[in-house]
PDB file of C-alpha atoms in Angstrom:
ATOM      1  CA  UNK G 112     -13.695  22.132  -1.534  1.00  0.00           C
ATOM      2  CA  UNK G 113     -14.157  18.444  -2.357  1.00  0.00           C
ATOM      3  CA  UNK G 114     -11.651  17.245  -4.922  1.00  0.00           C
ATOM      4  CA  UNK G 115     -12.088  14.384  -7.363  1.00  0.00           C
ATOM      5  CA  UNK G 116      -8.959  12.288  -7.064  1.00  0.00           C
ATOM      6  CA  UNK G 117      -7.481   9.486  -9.099  1.00  0.00           C
ATOM      7  CA  UNK G 118      -4.888   6.985  -7.902  1.00  0.00           C
ATOM      8  CA  UNK G 119      -1.749   6.396  -9.917  1.00  0.00           C
ATOM      9  CA  UNK G 120      -0.301   3.146 -11.287  1.00  0.00           C
ATOM     10  CA  UNK G 121       0.661   0.151  -9.203  1.00  0.00           C
ATOM     11  CA  UNK G 122       4.238  -0.988  -8.640  1.00  0.00           C
ATOM     12  CA  UNK G 123       4.635  -4.716  -9.333  1.00  0.00           C
ATOM     13  CA  UNK G 124       6.610  -7.156 -11.421  1.00  0.00           C
ATOM     14  CA  UNK G 125       6.746 -10.874 -12.109  1.00  0.00           C
ATOM     15  CA  UNK G 126       8.853 -11.402  -8.946  1.00  0.00           C
ATOM     16  CA  UNK G 127       6.303  -9.789  -6.616  1.00  0.00           C
ATOM     17  CA  UNK G 128       5.236 -12.212  -3.873  1.00  0.00           C
ATOM     18  CA  UNK G 129       3.206  -9.923  -1.616  1.00  0.00           C
ATOM     19  CA  UNK G 130       0.903  -6.974  -2.286  1.00  0.00           C
ATOM     20  CA  UNK G 131       0.501  -4.090   0.147  1.00  0.00           C
ATOM     21  CA  UNK G 132      -2.502  -1.881  -0.450  1.00  0.00           C
ATOM     22  CA  UNK G 133      -3.010   1.600   0.904  1.00  0.00           C
ATOM     23  CA  UNK G 134      -6.333   3.411   0.602  1.00  0.00           C
ATOM     24  CA  UNK G 135      -5.790   6.510  -1.595  1.00  0.00           C
ATOM     25  CA  UNK G 136      -2.594   8.567  -1.927  1.00  0.00           C
ATOM     26  CA  UNK G 137      -2.312  11.684   0.211  1.00  0.00           C
ATOM     27  CA  UNK G 138      -2.397  15.160  -1.293  1.00  0.00           C
ATOM     28  CA  UNK G 139       1.414  15.258  -1.177  1.00  0.00           C
ATOM     29  CA  UNK G 140       1.725  11.825  -2.806  1.00  0.00           C
ATOM     30  CA  UNK G 141      -0.654  12.835  -5.586  1.00  0.00           C
ATOM     31  CA  UNK G 142       1.294  16.061  -6.183  1.00  0.00           C
ATOM     32  CA  UNK G 143       4.577  14.156  -6.501  1.00  0.00           C
ATOM     33  CA  UNK G 144       3.085  11.002  -8.089  1.00  0.00           C
ATOM     34  CA  UNK G 145       4.936   8.950  -5.467  1.00  0.00           C
ATOM     35  CA  UNK G 146       3.578   6.505  -2.936  1.00  0.00           C
ATOM     36  CA  UNK G 147       3.840   7.563   0.700  1.00  0.00           C
ATOM     37  CA  UNK G 148       5.441  10.924  -0.116  1.00  0.00           C
ATOM     38  CA  UNK G 149       4.437  12.607   3.162  1.00  0.00           C
ATOM     39  CA  UNK G 150       7.736  12.881   5.089  1.00  0.00           C
ATOM     40  CA  UNK G 151       6.157  11.661   8.341  1.00  0.00           C
ATOM     41  CA  UNK G 152       4.626   8.512   6.814  1.00  0.00           C
ATOM     42  CA  UNK G 153       6.731   5.590   8.034  1.00  0.00           C
ATOM     43  CA  UNK G 154       6.070   3.169   5.156  1.00  0.00           C
ATOM     44  CA  UNK G 155       9.426   3.687   3.461  1.00  0.00           C
ATOM     45  CA  UNK G 156      11.379   3.604   6.724  1.00  0.00           C
ATOM     46  CA  UNK G 157       9.776   0.218   7.427  1.00  0.00           C
ATOM     47  CA  UNK G 158      10.637  -1.118   3.960  1.00  0.00           C
ATOM     48  CA  UNK G 159      14.259   0.080   4.129  1.00  0.00           C
ATOM     49  CA  UNK G 160      14.665  -1.471   7.592  1.00  0.00           C
ATOM     50  CA  UNK G 161      13.268  -4.800   6.359  1.00  0.00           C
ATOM     51  CA  UNK G 162      15.615  -4.738   3.362  1.00  0.00           C
ATOM     52  CA  UNK G 163      18.583  -3.962   5.624  1.00  0.00           C
ATOM     53  CA  UNK G 164      19.306  -0.754   3.737  1.00  0.00           C
ATOM     54  CA  UNK G 165      19.990   2.779   4.871  1.00  0.00           C
ATOM     55  CA  UNK G 166      16.991   5.022   4.256  1.00  0.00           C
ATOM     56  CA  UNK G 167      17.059   7.231   1.171  1.00  0.00           C
ATOM     57  CA  UNK G 168      14.503   9.824   0.070  1.00  0.00           C
ATOM     58  CA  UNK G 169      15.248   8.963  -3.591  1.00  0.00           C
ATOM     59  CA  UNK G 170      12.091   7.456  -5.130  1.00  0.00           C
ATOM     60  CA  UNK G 171      13.997   5.142  -7.473  1.00  0.00           C
ATOM     61  CA  UNK G 172      15.850   3.690  -4.472  1.00  0.00           C
ATOM     62  CA  UNK G 173      12.530   3.304  -2.673  1.00  0.00           C
ATOM     63  CA  UNK G 174      11.141   1.329  -5.600  1.00  0.00           C
ATOM     64  CA  UNK G 175      14.309  -0.802  -5.686  1.00  0.00           C
ATOM     65  CA  UNK G 176      13.718  -1.717  -2.032  1.00  0.00           C
ATOM     66  CA  UNK G 177      10.240  -2.963  -2.943  1.00  0.00           C
ATOM     67  CA  UNK G 178      11.771  -5.061  -5.727  1.00  0.00           C
ATOM     68  CA  UNK G 179      14.382  -6.484  -3.338  1.00  0.00           C
ATOM     69  CA  UNK G 180      11.606  -7.484  -0.932  1.00  0.00           C
ATOM     70  CA  UNK G 181       9.372  -8.801  -3.767  1.00  0.00           C
ATOM     71  CA  UNK G 182       6.657  -6.388  -2.637  1.00  0.00           C
ATOM     72  CA  UNK G 183       4.006  -4.982  -4.966  1.00  0.00           C
ATOM     73  CA  UNK G 184       2.287  -1.727  -4.008  1.00  0.00           C
ATOM     74  CA  UNK G 185      -1.030  -0.126  -4.927  1.00  0.00           C
ATOM     75  CA  UNK G 186      -4.133   1.394  -3.388  1.00  0.00           C
ATOM     76  CA  UNK G 187      -7.568  -0.113  -2.930  1.00  0.00           C
ATOM     77  CA  UNK G 188      -9.302   3.057  -4.123  1.00  0.00           C
ATOM     78  CA  UNK G 189      -8.881   4.075  -7.742  1.00  0.00           C
ATOM     79  CA  UNK G 190     -11.058   7.190  -7.673  1.00  0.00           C
ATOM     80  CA  UNK G 191     -12.826   9.158  -4.964  1.00  0.00           C
ATOM     81  CA  UNK G 192     -13.747  12.565  -3.658  1.00  0.00           C
ATOM     82  CA  UNK G 193     -11.893  13.883  -0.611  1.00  0.00           C
ATOM     83  CA  UNK G 194     -11.073  17.095   1.200  1.00  0.00           C
ATOM     84  CA  UNK G 195      -7.452  16.975   2.380  1.00  0.00           C
ATOM     85  CA  UNK G 196      -5.617  13.706   2.975  1.00  0.00           C
ATOM     86  CA  UNK G 197      -7.559  12.002   5.772  1.00  0.00           C
ATOM     87  CA  UNK G 198      -9.164   8.651   4.937  1.00  0.00           C
ATOM     88  CA  UNK G 199     -12.204   9.667   6.966  1.00  0.00           C
ATOM     89  CA  UNK G 200     -12.955  12.326   4.349  1.00  0.00           C
ATOM     90  CA  UNK G 201     -13.142   9.867   1.429  1.00  0.00           C
ATOM     91  CA  UNK G 202     -16.492   9.833  -0.369  1.00  0.00           C
ATOM     92  CA  UNK G 203     -17.795   8.026  -3.454  1.00  0.00           C
ATOM     93  CA  UNK G 204     -14.886   5.592  -3.573  1.00  0.00           C
ATOM     94  CA  UNK G 205     -14.451   3.412  -6.637  1.00  0.00           C
ATOM     95  CA  UNK G 206     -11.980   0.551  -6.288  1.00  0.00           C
ATOM     96  CA  UNK G 207      -8.897  -0.252  -8.296  1.00  0.00           C
ATOM     97  CA  UNK G 208      -8.993  -3.615 -10.092  1.00  0.00           C
ATOM     98  CA  UNK G 209      -7.256  -5.567  -7.345  1.00  0.00           C
ATOM     99  CA  UNK G 210      -8.516  -8.914  -8.659  1.00  0.00           C
ATOM    100  CA  UNK G 211      -7.167  -8.057 -12.107  1.00  0.00           C
ATOM    101  CA  UNK G 212      -3.762  -7.187 -10.653  1.00  0.00           C
ATOM    102  CA  UNK G 213      -3.648 -10.526  -8.828  1.00  0.00           C
ATOM    103  CA  UNK G 214      -4.546 -12.318 -12.059  1.00  0.00           C
ATOM    104  CA  UNK G 215      -1.796 -10.427 -13.924  1.00  0.00           C
ATOM    105  CA  UNK G 216       0.815 -11.286 -11.262  1.00  0.00           C
ATOM    106  CA  UNK G 217      -0.006 -14.845 -10.131  1.00  0.00           C
ATOM    107  CA  UNK G 218       3.125 -15.103  -7.947  1.00  0.00           C
ATOM    108  CA  UNK G 219       1.570 -12.702  -5.449  1.00  0.00           C
ATOM    109  CA  UNK G 220       0.703 -15.072  -2.625  1.00  0.00           C
ATOM    110  CA  UNK G 221      -0.373 -12.672   0.129  1.00  0.00           C
ATOM    111  CA  UNK G 222      -2.262  -9.398   0.288  1.00  0.00           C
ATOM    112  CA  UNK G 223      -2.180  -6.840   3.090  1.00  0.00           C
ATOM    113  CA  UNK G 224      -4.132  -3.691   3.817  1.00  0.00           C
ATOM    114  CA  UNK G 225      -2.115  -0.766   5.176  1.00  0.00           C
ATOM    115  CA  UNK G 226      -4.649   0.462   7.705  1.00  0.00           C
ATOM    116  CA  UNK G 227      -8.379   0.463   8.300  1.00  0.00           C
ATOM    117  CA  UNK G 228      -9.754   2.268   5.241  1.00  0.00           C
ATOM    118  CA  UNK G 229      -7.830  -0.016   2.906  1.00  0.00           C
ATOM    119  CA  UNK G 230      -9.137  -3.080   4.790  1.00  0.00           C
ATOM    120  CA  UNK G 231     -12.701  -1.726   4.738  1.00  0.00           C
ATOM    121  CA  UNK G 232     -12.505  -1.112   0.976  1.00  0.00           C
ATOM    122  CA  UNK G 233     -11.093  -4.592   0.298  1.00  0.00           C
ATOM    123  CA  UNK G 234     -13.889  -6.218   2.335  1.00  0.00           C
ATOM    124  CA  UNK G 235     -16.562  -4.190   0.570  1.00  0.00           C
ATOM    125  CA  UNK G 236     -15.454  -4.615  -3.041  1.00  0.00           C
ATOM    126  CA  UNK G 237     -13.395  -7.831  -2.946  1.00  0.00           C
ATOM    127  CA  UNK G 238     -14.910 -10.105  -0.296  1.00  0.00           C
ATOM    128  CA  UNK G 239     -13.278 -13.221  -1.796  1.00  0.00           C
ATOM    129  CA  UNK G 240      -9.721 -11.916  -1.490  1.00  0.00           C
ATOM    130  CA  UNK G 241      -8.072 -13.060   1.727  1.00  0.00           C
ATOM    131  CA  UNK G 242      -5.867 -10.391   3.287  1.00  0.00           C
ATOM    132  CA  UNK G 243      -4.071  -9.334   6.440  1.00  0.00           C
ATOM    133  CA  UNK G 244      -4.836  -5.988   8.015  1.00  0.00           C
ATOM    134  CA  UNK G 245      -1.603  -4.298   9.047  1.00  0.00           C
ATOM    135  CA  UNK G 246      -1.359  -1.172  11.193  1.00  0.00           C
ATOM    136  CA  UNK G 247      -1.311   2.056   9.220  1.00  0.00           C
ATOM    137  CA  UNK G 248       2.075   3.644   8.613  1.00  0.00           C
ATOM    138  CA  UNK G 249       0.368   7.054   8.535  1.00  0.00           C
ATOM    139  CA  UNK G 250       1.559   9.799  10.887  1.00  0.00           C
ATOM    140  CA  UNK G 251      -2.058   9.859  12.130  1.00  0.00           C
ATOM    141  CA  UNK G 252      -1.361   6.421  13.654  1.00  0.00           C
ATOM    142  CA  UNK G 253       1.473   7.625  15.902  1.00  0.00           C
ATOM    143  CA  UNK G 254       0.352   5.300  18.728  1.00  0.00           C
ATOM    144  CA  UNK G 255       2.025   2.424  16.852  1.00  0.00           C
ATOM    145  CA  UNK G 256       5.814   2.610  17.129  1.00  0.00           C
ATOM    146  CA  UNK G 257       8.183   2.277  14.202  1.00  0.00           C
ATOM    147  CA  UNK G 258       9.621  -0.880  15.796  1.00  0.00           C
ATOM    148  CA  UNK G 259       6.169  -2.466  15.963  1.00  0.00           C
ATOM    149  CA  UNK G 260       5.481  -1.526  12.333  1.00  0.00           C
ATOM    150  CA  UNK G 261       8.768  -3.120  11.288  1.00  0.00           C
ATOM    151  CA  UNK G 262       7.906  -6.272  13.238  1.00  0.00           C
ATOM    152  CA  UNK G 263       4.369  -6.619  11.861  1.00  0.00           C
ATOM    153  CA  UNK G 264       5.240  -5.794   8.254  1.00  0.00           C
ATOM    154  CA  UNK G 265       8.263  -8.083   8.461  1.00  0.00           C
ATOM    155  CA  UNK G 266       6.127 -10.955   9.779  1.00  0.00           C
ATOM    156  CA  UNK G 267       3.753 -10.437   6.860  1.00  0.00           C
ATOM    157  CA  UNK G 268       6.363 -10.020   4.106  1.00  0.00           C
ATOM    158  CA  UNK G 269       8.594 -12.913   5.149  1.00  0.00           C
ATOM    159  CA  UNK G 270       5.843 -15.414   6.105  1.00  0.00           C
ATOM    160  CA  UNK G 271       5.698 -18.515   3.913  1.00  0.00           C
ATOM    161  CA  UNK G 272       2.158 -19.366   2.829  1.00  0.00           C
ATOM    162  CA  UNK G 273      -0.183 -18.813  -0.079  1.00  0.00           C
ATOM    163  CA  UNK G 274      -3.224 -16.688  -0.581  1.00  0.00           C
ATOM    164  CA  UNK G 275      -6.705 -18.086  -0.735  1.00  0.00           C
ATOM    165  CA  UNK G 276      -8.794 -17.161  -3.739  1.00  0.00           C
ATOM    166  CA  UNK G 277     -12.058 -18.564  -5.077  1.00  0.00           C
TER     167      UNK G 277
END
């Protein structure tokens, strides 16, 4: 059965310097109202490694790691229909207001897409927003090692340059 899904709120504050965008939360993430809640998704392991902290499953600690890294988090898709959790099953996607978020938090200098569907959605709905496509942290992208994810996300998060916007 196709489900109508709605994304939950972004995580950002006035200190956010980079924005990482997923596509749409998984079934598990939607159930728990937590980003990247699937235990095999490597997003949080990457963030904890970059912050130099020991991994914790506690969601408040996860959010504190984002704050320590000055990372904002959201999804490109605000509403869609999907069977299961796979991005390939997304239909009738409507975007979140990414441009509005960037206006609200002007210190965000760089935007990244966590995987292909997020990048595709950004290109389609926000062609004027410059972004970096990073490899997906999804367990479906097991060909990319945790070490490579840490390296690529670290290069993005710690790079010093601004975003281009018209």
